[in-house]
């Protein structure tokens, strides 16, 4: 009896490279910038680095993959001696994963993800400002190493022979890989707009949104308060949009009594600290509210909304009505009209909002 043991080892090395060498026309970093000082402070510097890394979306990783198959062959003979000749061939294939960096852009085109602010970071700082401070902080790239080994494979064969023979077994391990190219990261652009109020029945402009003890309606365009929000470069529409009032610590929101479903009642157009996109309403006392519920058409400027109830269900439809100088999201028209029956229909009618880009 003879025993043949063959082993072939394939070492597959995959290297991932990421380069952020694209130039950006950024203003010089100011050491006394309040947000940069906050990031570098002893209290928050340890948390600022991982936050900025996630906010700027700077991934880089190296992955090592080892595949080790083993083949064992056994030959048994009856009458004569069997001569065994062994030949082992090993093939090594190396592939490279190429990362394509995001294109160069202006400062307001920094690539960043929609990352919630930590509790210690004031929401008055807009995403463009946070991107600039993170850029000045000098965030290092994270490196991750992973090693995977496939289990050995054993193959045993038995042959009965009557004459003296020689047997040669060749084992070749071949690995085929596909060269992967990291897709270009989407560029997020900050847009600014004034919110125009349009009559639903006539499609005529009837006012502008400004701030007076919360969002209100004015006929004077010079009093309109701009909002800022993010859109992906080239996108024609965006959902779960956060409309942040410039100069105020709040975002446009729908609010309603916490004890009722908005689709069965009515609420108010309000300004609150932003809630996460796609999440149920936040509750403050006896009121619930949500901010990141709006949709924006980048071509027409039309603004819509998708209200999510506390149980995660979507309420539809929710209308928007004007009563004097205020706006109200309405789920139950009968309840709403009964509450404002004393207001004439000339001051109580359905409206919608339109973004006038600036």
Coordinates of C-alpha atoms in Angstrom, one line a residue:
X1 CA 0.0 0.0 0.0
X2 CA 1.2 3.5 -0.8
X3 CA 0.1 6.9 0.6
X4 CA 0.1 10.1 -1.4
X5 CA -0.5 13.4 0.4
X6 CA -0.7 16.5 -1.7
X7 CA -1.3 20.0 -0.4
X8 CA -1.6 23.2 -2.4
X9 CA -1.9 26.6 -0.8
X10 CA -3.2 29.6 -2.5
X11 CA -2.5 33.0 -1.0
X12 CA -4.9 35.6 -2.3
X13 CA -4.0 39.1 -1.3
X14 CA -6.4 41.9 -1.8
X15 CA -5.3 45.4 -1.3
X16 CA -7.7 48.3 -1.1
X17 CA -6.5 51.8 -1.6
X18 CA -8.4 55.0 -1.0
X19 CA -7.2 58.4 -2.0
X20 CA -8.7 61.7 -1.1
X21 CA -6.1 63.7 -3.0
X22 CA -8.6 65.6 -5.0
X23 CA -8.1 69.3 -4.4
X24 CA -10.8 71.4 -3.0
X25 CA -11.0 75.2 -3.1
X26 CA -11.4 75.6 0.7
X27 CA -10.7 78.6 2.8
X28 CA -7.7 78.4 5.1
X29 CA -8.4 76.8 8.5
X30 CA -8.8 79.3 11.3
X31 CA -7.4 78.2 14.6
X32 CA -9.9 80.4 16.5
X33 CA -13.0 79.0 14.6
X34 CA -15.5 78.2 17.3
X35 CA -16.5 74.8 15.9
X36 CA -12.9 73.8 15.3
X37 CA -12.0 74.9 18.8
X38 CA -14.9 72.7 20.1
X39 CA -13.6 69.7 18.1
X40 CA -10.1 70.1 19.4
X41 CA -11.1 70.6 23.1
X42 CA -10.1 68.1 25.7
X43 CA -13.8 67.3 26.4
X44 CA -14.8 66.4 22.9
X45 CA -11.6 65.7 20.8
X46 CA -11.9 61.9 21.4
X47 CA -15.5 61.9 20.1
X48 CA -14.9 64.4 17.3
X49 CA -12.4 62.3 15.3
X50 CA -14.8 59.2 14.8
X51 CA -17.8 61.5 14.2
X52 CA -15.9 63.5 11.5
X53 CA -14.6 60.2 9.9
X54 CA -18.3 59.0 9.7
X55 CA -19.6 62.4 8.6
X56 CA -17.0 62.8 5.8
X57 CA -17.3 59.1 4.9
X58 CA -13.6 58.2 4.7
X59 CA -13.4 54.4 4.6
X60 CA -10.2 52.5 3.8
X61 CA -9.5 48.8 4.5
X62 CA -7.0 46.0 3.8
X63 CA -8.3 42.5 3.6
X64 CA -6.2 39.3 3.5
X65 CA -7.9 36.1 2.3
X66 CA -6.1 32.8 2.6
X67 CA -7.5 29.7 0.9
X68 CA -5.7 26.3 1.8
X69 CA -7.2 23.2 0.1
X70 CA -5.5 19.8 0.9
X71 CA -5.9 16.7 -1.3
X72 CA -5.0 13.2 0.2
X73 CA -5.0 10.2 -2.2
X74 CA -4.6 6.6 -1.1
X75 CA -3.8 3.7 -3.6
X76 CA -4.0 0.0 -2.6
X77 CA -2.6 -2.8 -4.7
X78 CA -3.0 -6.7 -4.6
X79 CA -0.2 -8.6 -6.3
X80 CA 2.6 -6.3 -7.2
X81 CA 4.5 -3.3 -5.9
X82 CA 3.1 0.1 -7.0
X83 CA 5.5 2.9 -7.7
X84 CA 4.1 6.3 -6.9
X85 CA 5.4 9.5 -8.4
X86 CA 4.1 12.8 -7.0
X87 CA 3.9 16.1 -8.8
X88 CA 2.6 19.3 -7.0
X89 CA 1.8 22.4 -8.9
X90 CA 0.8 25.6 -7.1
X91 CA -0.7 28.7 -8.7
X92 CA -0.9 32.1 -7.0
X93 CA -3.2 34.8 -8.3
X94 CA -3.0 38.4 -7.0
X95 CA -5.8 40.8 -7.7
X96 CA -6.1 44.5 -6.8
X97 CA -9.3 46.3 -5.8
X98 CA -9.0 49.8 -7.1
X99 CA -10.8 52.7 -5.2
X100 CA -11.9 55.6 -7.4
X101 CA -11.9 58.8 -5.5
X102 CA -14.7 61.3 -5.5
X103 CA -14.4 64.2 -8.0
X104 CA -13.0 67.5 -7.0
X105 CA -15.6 70.1 -6.1
X106 CA -16.2 73.3 -4.3
X107 CA -16.4 73.6 -0.6
X108 CA -20.1 73.2 -0.5
X109 CA -19.7 69.9 -2.4
X110 CA -17.8 68.0 0.4
X111 CA -18.8 64.4 0.3
X112 CA -20.6 63.5 3.5
X113 CA -23.3 61.2 4.7
X114 CA -26.5 62.0 6.6
X115 CA -25.1 61.5 10.1
X116 CA -27.0 62.6 13.2
X117 CA -25.2 65.2 15.3
X118 CA -23.9 64.0 18.7
X119 CA -25.6 65.5 21.8
X120 CA -22.6 67.8 22.4
X121 CA -22.7 69.3 18.9
X122 CA -25.1 72.3 18.6
X123 CA -27.5 72.0 15.7
X124 CA -27.0 75.6 14.8
X125 CA -23.9 74.5 12.8
X126 CA -25.1 73.6 9.3
X127 CA -23.6 70.6 7.5
X128 CA -21.4 72.7 5.3
X129 CA -19.8 74.3 8.4
X130 CA -19.3 70.9 10.1
X131 CA -17.7 69.5 6.9
X132 CA -15.2 72.5 6.9
X133 CA -14.3 72.0 10.5
X134 CA -13.9 68.2 10.1
X135 CA -11.6 68.9 7.1
X136 CA -9.4 71.2 9.2
X137 CA -9.3 68.6 12.1
X138 CA -7.3 66.2 9.9
X139 CA -9.2 63.0 10.3
X140 CA -7.0 59.9 9.9
X141 CA -8.2 57.0 7.7
X142 CA -9.3 53.8 9.5
X143 CA -7.6 50.5 8.5
X144 CA -9.2 47.1 9.1
X145 CA -7.5 43.7 8.5
X146 CA -9.4 40.5 8.0
X147 CA -8.1 37.0 7.5
X148 CA -10.3 34.1 6.4
X149 CA -9.2 30.5 6.0
X150 CA -11.2 27.9 4.1
X151 CA -11.3 24.4 5.6
X152 CA -9.1 21.7 4.2
X153 CA -10.6 19.3 1.7
X154 CA -9.7 15.6 1.9
X155 CA -10.2 13.2 -1.0
X156 CA -9.4 9.5 -0.6
X157 CA -9.5 7.0 -3.5
X158 CA -8.7 3.3 -3.5
X159 CA -7.5 1.4 -6.6
X160 CA -6.9 -2.4 -7.0
X161 CA -4.0 -3.3 -9.5
X162 CA -2.5 -6.5 -10.7
X163 CA 0.6 -5.3 -12.5
X164 CA 3.4 -3.0 -11.5
X165 CA 2.2 0.5 -12.4
X166 CA 3.2 4.1 -11.7
X167 CA 0.7 6.7 -10.8
X168 CA 1.2 10.5 -11.0
X169 CA -1.3 12.9 -9.5
X170 CA -1.2 16.5 -10.4
X171 CA -3.0 19.1 -8.2
X172 CA -3.4 22.7 -9.3
X173 CA -5.3 25.2 -7.3
X174 CA -6.7 28.1 -9.5
X175 CA -8.4 31.2 -8.2
X176 CA -10.3 33.6 -10.3
X177 CA -11.2 37.0 -9.0
X178 CA -12.9 40.0 -10.4
X179 CA -11.3 43.4 -10.2
X180 CA -13.6 45.6 -8.2
X181 CA -13.9 49.3 -8.6
X182 CA -15.3 51.3 -5.7
X183 CA -18.2 53.5 -7.1
X184 CA -17.8 57.2 -7.0
X185 CA -19.2 58.7 -3.8
X186 CA -22.3 60.8 -4.2
X187 CA -21.7 64.5 -3.7
X188 CA -24.1 66.3 -1.3
X189 CA -24.8 69.9 -2.2
X190 CA -26.4 72.3 0.3
X191 CA -29.2 74.3 -1.3
X192 CA -31.0 77.5 0.0
X193 CA -34.5 78.6 -0.7
X194 CA -37.4 80.8 0.4
X195 CA -40.7 79.0 1.1
X196 CA -43.5 80.4 -0.9
X197 CA -47.1 79.8 0.1
X198 CA -49.4 78.8 -2.8
X199 CA -53.3 78.5 -2.8
X200 CA -54.2 75.0 -3.8
X201 CA -57.4 76.1 -5.6
X202 CA -56.0 79.0 -7.6
X203 CA -52.3 78.1 -7.8
X204 CA -51.6 81.7 -7.0
X205 CA -48.9 82.8 -4.5
X206 CA -50.4 84.1 -1.3
X207 CA -47.4 84.7 1.0
X208 CA -44.1 83.5 2.4
X209 CA -43.0 81.6 5.4
X210 CA -41.2 83.6 8.1
X211 CA -40.7 83.2 11.9
X212 CA -43.0 84.9 14.4
X213 CA -43.5 82.7 17.5
X214 CA -43.0 79.8 15.1
X215 CA -43.5 79.5 11.3
X216 CA -46.1 82.0 10.1
X217 CA -47.3 83.5 6.8
X218 CA -46.4 87.0 5.6
X219 CA -47.2 88.8 2.4
X220 CA -43.9 90.7 2.5
X221 CA -41.2 88.7 0.7
X222 CA -38.4 90.7 2.4
X223 CA -39.4 89.1 5.7
X224 CA -39.2 85.6 4.4
X225 CA -36.7 83.4 6.3
X226 CA -34.4 81.2 4.1
X227 CA -34.1 77.5 4.7
X228 CA -31.2 75.3 3.9
X229 CA -31.2 71.6 3.0
X230 CA -29.1 68.9 1.3
X231 CA -29.6 67.5 -2.2
X232 CA -27.5 64.9 -4.0
X233 CA -25.7 66.3 -7.0
X234 CA -27.8 65.6 -10.2
X235 CA -30.8 64.3 -8.2
X236 CA -34.2 65.7 -9.4
X237 CA -36.0 64.8 -6.2
X238 CA -35.1 64.2 -2.5
X239 CA -37.1 62.7 0.4
X240 CA -36.8 62.8 4.2
X241 CA -35.4 66.4 3.7
X242 CA -34.6 68.6 6.7
X243 CA -35.5 72.3 6.1
X244 CA -33.4 74.3 8.6
X245 CA -34.4 77.9 9.2
X246 CA -31.3 80.1 8.8
X247 CA -30.5 82.1 11.9
X248 CA -32.9 80.0 14.1
X249 CA -32.2 76.9 16.1
X250 CA -34.9 74.7 14.5
X251 CA -36.2 73.0 11.4
X252 CA -39.6 73.1 9.7
X253 CA -41.8 70.5 11.4
X254 CA -45.4 69.2 11.7
X255 CA -46.7 68.9 15.2
X256 CA -49.9 67.5 16.8
X257 CA -51.2 66.4 20.2
X258 CA -49.3 63.4 21.4
X259 CA -52.6 61.6 22.4
X260 CA -54.1 61.5 18.9
X261 CA -53.2 60.3 15.4
X262 CA -52.7 63.3 13.0
X263 CA -54.9 61.6 10.4
X264 CA -57.8 61.8 12.8
X265 CA -57.2 65.4 13.9
X266 CA -55.1 68.4 13.0
X267 CA -51.8 69.9 14.1
X268 CA -49.6 73.0 13.5
X269 CA -46.7 74.0 11.3
X270 CA -43.9 74.5 13.8
X271 CA -40.1 74.8 14.2
X272 CA -38.3 72.2 16.4
X273 CA -34.9 70.6 17.0
X274 CA -34.6 68.1 14.0
X275 CA -35.7 64.5 14.3
X276 CA -33.9 61.6 12.5
X277 CA -35.0 60.9 8.9
X278 CA -37.8 58.3 8.6
X279 CA -38.3 58.1 12.4
X280 CA -41.6 58.3 14.4
X281 CA -42.4 61.7 15.9
X282 CA -40.5 62.9 19.0
X283 CA -42.6 63.7 22.0
X284 CA -42.2 66.8 24.2
X285 CA -44.8 67.0 27.0
X286 CA -48.2 66.7 25.4
X287 CA -47.0 67.4 21.8
X288 CA -45.4 65.2 19.2
X289 CA -43.5 66.5 16.2
X290 CA -41.3 65.4 13.3
X291 CA -39.0 67.5 11.0
X292 CA -37.3 65.2 8.4
X293 CA -40.6 64.3 6.6
X294 CA -40.4 66.6 3.6
X295 CA -39.9 65.9 -0.1
X296 CA -38.4 68.4 -2.6
X297 CA -38.6 68.5 -6.3
X298 CA -35.3 70.1 -7.4
X299 CA -36.9 71.1 -10.8
X300 CA -40.2 72.6 -9.9
X301 CA -39.5 73.4 -6.2
X302 CA -42.7 71.6 -5.1
X303 CA -42.6 70.5 -1.4
X304 CA -44.5 67.5 -0.1
X305 CA -44.4 65.5 3.1
X306 CA -44.8 62.0 4.5
X307 CA -46.0 61.9 8.1
X308 CA -45.0 58.8 10.1
X309 CA -47.1 58.0 13.2
X310 CA -45.7 56.9 16.6
X311 CA -46.4 53.2 15.7
X312 CA -44.4 53.5 12.5
X313 CA -47.3 53.6 10.1
X314 CA -47.6 56.3 7.4
X315 CA -50.6 58.7 7.6
X316 CA -52.1 59.7 4.3
X317 CA -53.4 62.1 3.1
X318 CA -52.3 65.0 5.3
X319 CA -53.4 68.4 4.0
X320 CA -52.0 71.8 4.7
X321 CA -54.5 74.6 5.5
X322 CA -54.1 78.3 6.1
X323 CA -56.1 80.1 8.7
X324 CA -55.1 83.8 8.8
X325 CA -51.4 84.1 9.3
X326 CA -50.8 80.5 10.4
X327 CA -50.6 77.1 8.6
X328 CA -52.0 73.8 9.9
X329 CA -51.4 70.2 8.8
X330 CA -54.9 68.5 8.7
X331 CA -55.8 64.9 8.8
X332 CA -59.5 65.2 9.6
X333 CA -61.2 68.0 7.6
X334 CA -64.5 67.8 9.5
X335 CA -62.8 68.2 12.9
X336 CA -60.6 71.1 11.5
X337 CA -63.5 73.0 9.9
X338 CA -65.6 72.6 13.0
X339 CA -62.8 74.1 15.1
X340 CA -62.4 77.1 12.8
X341 CA -66.0 77.5 11.7
X342 CA -66.0 81.1 12.8
X343 CA -63.2 82.0 10.3
X344 CA -64.4 82.9 6.8
X345 CA -63.3 80.7 3.9
X346 CA -61.5 83.7 2.4
X347 CA -59.0 83.3 5.3
X348 CA -59.3 79.5 5.6
X349 CA -58.3 77.4 2.6
X350 CA -55.9 74.7 1.5
X351 CA -52.3 75.6 0.5
X352 CA -49.0 74.0 -0.5
X353 CA -45.4 75.1 -0.2
X354 CA -42.9 75.8 -3.0
X355 CA -39.1 76.3 -2.7
X356 CA -37.9 79.4 -4.5
X357 CA -34.1 78.6 -4.8
X358 CA -31.7 81.4 -4.0

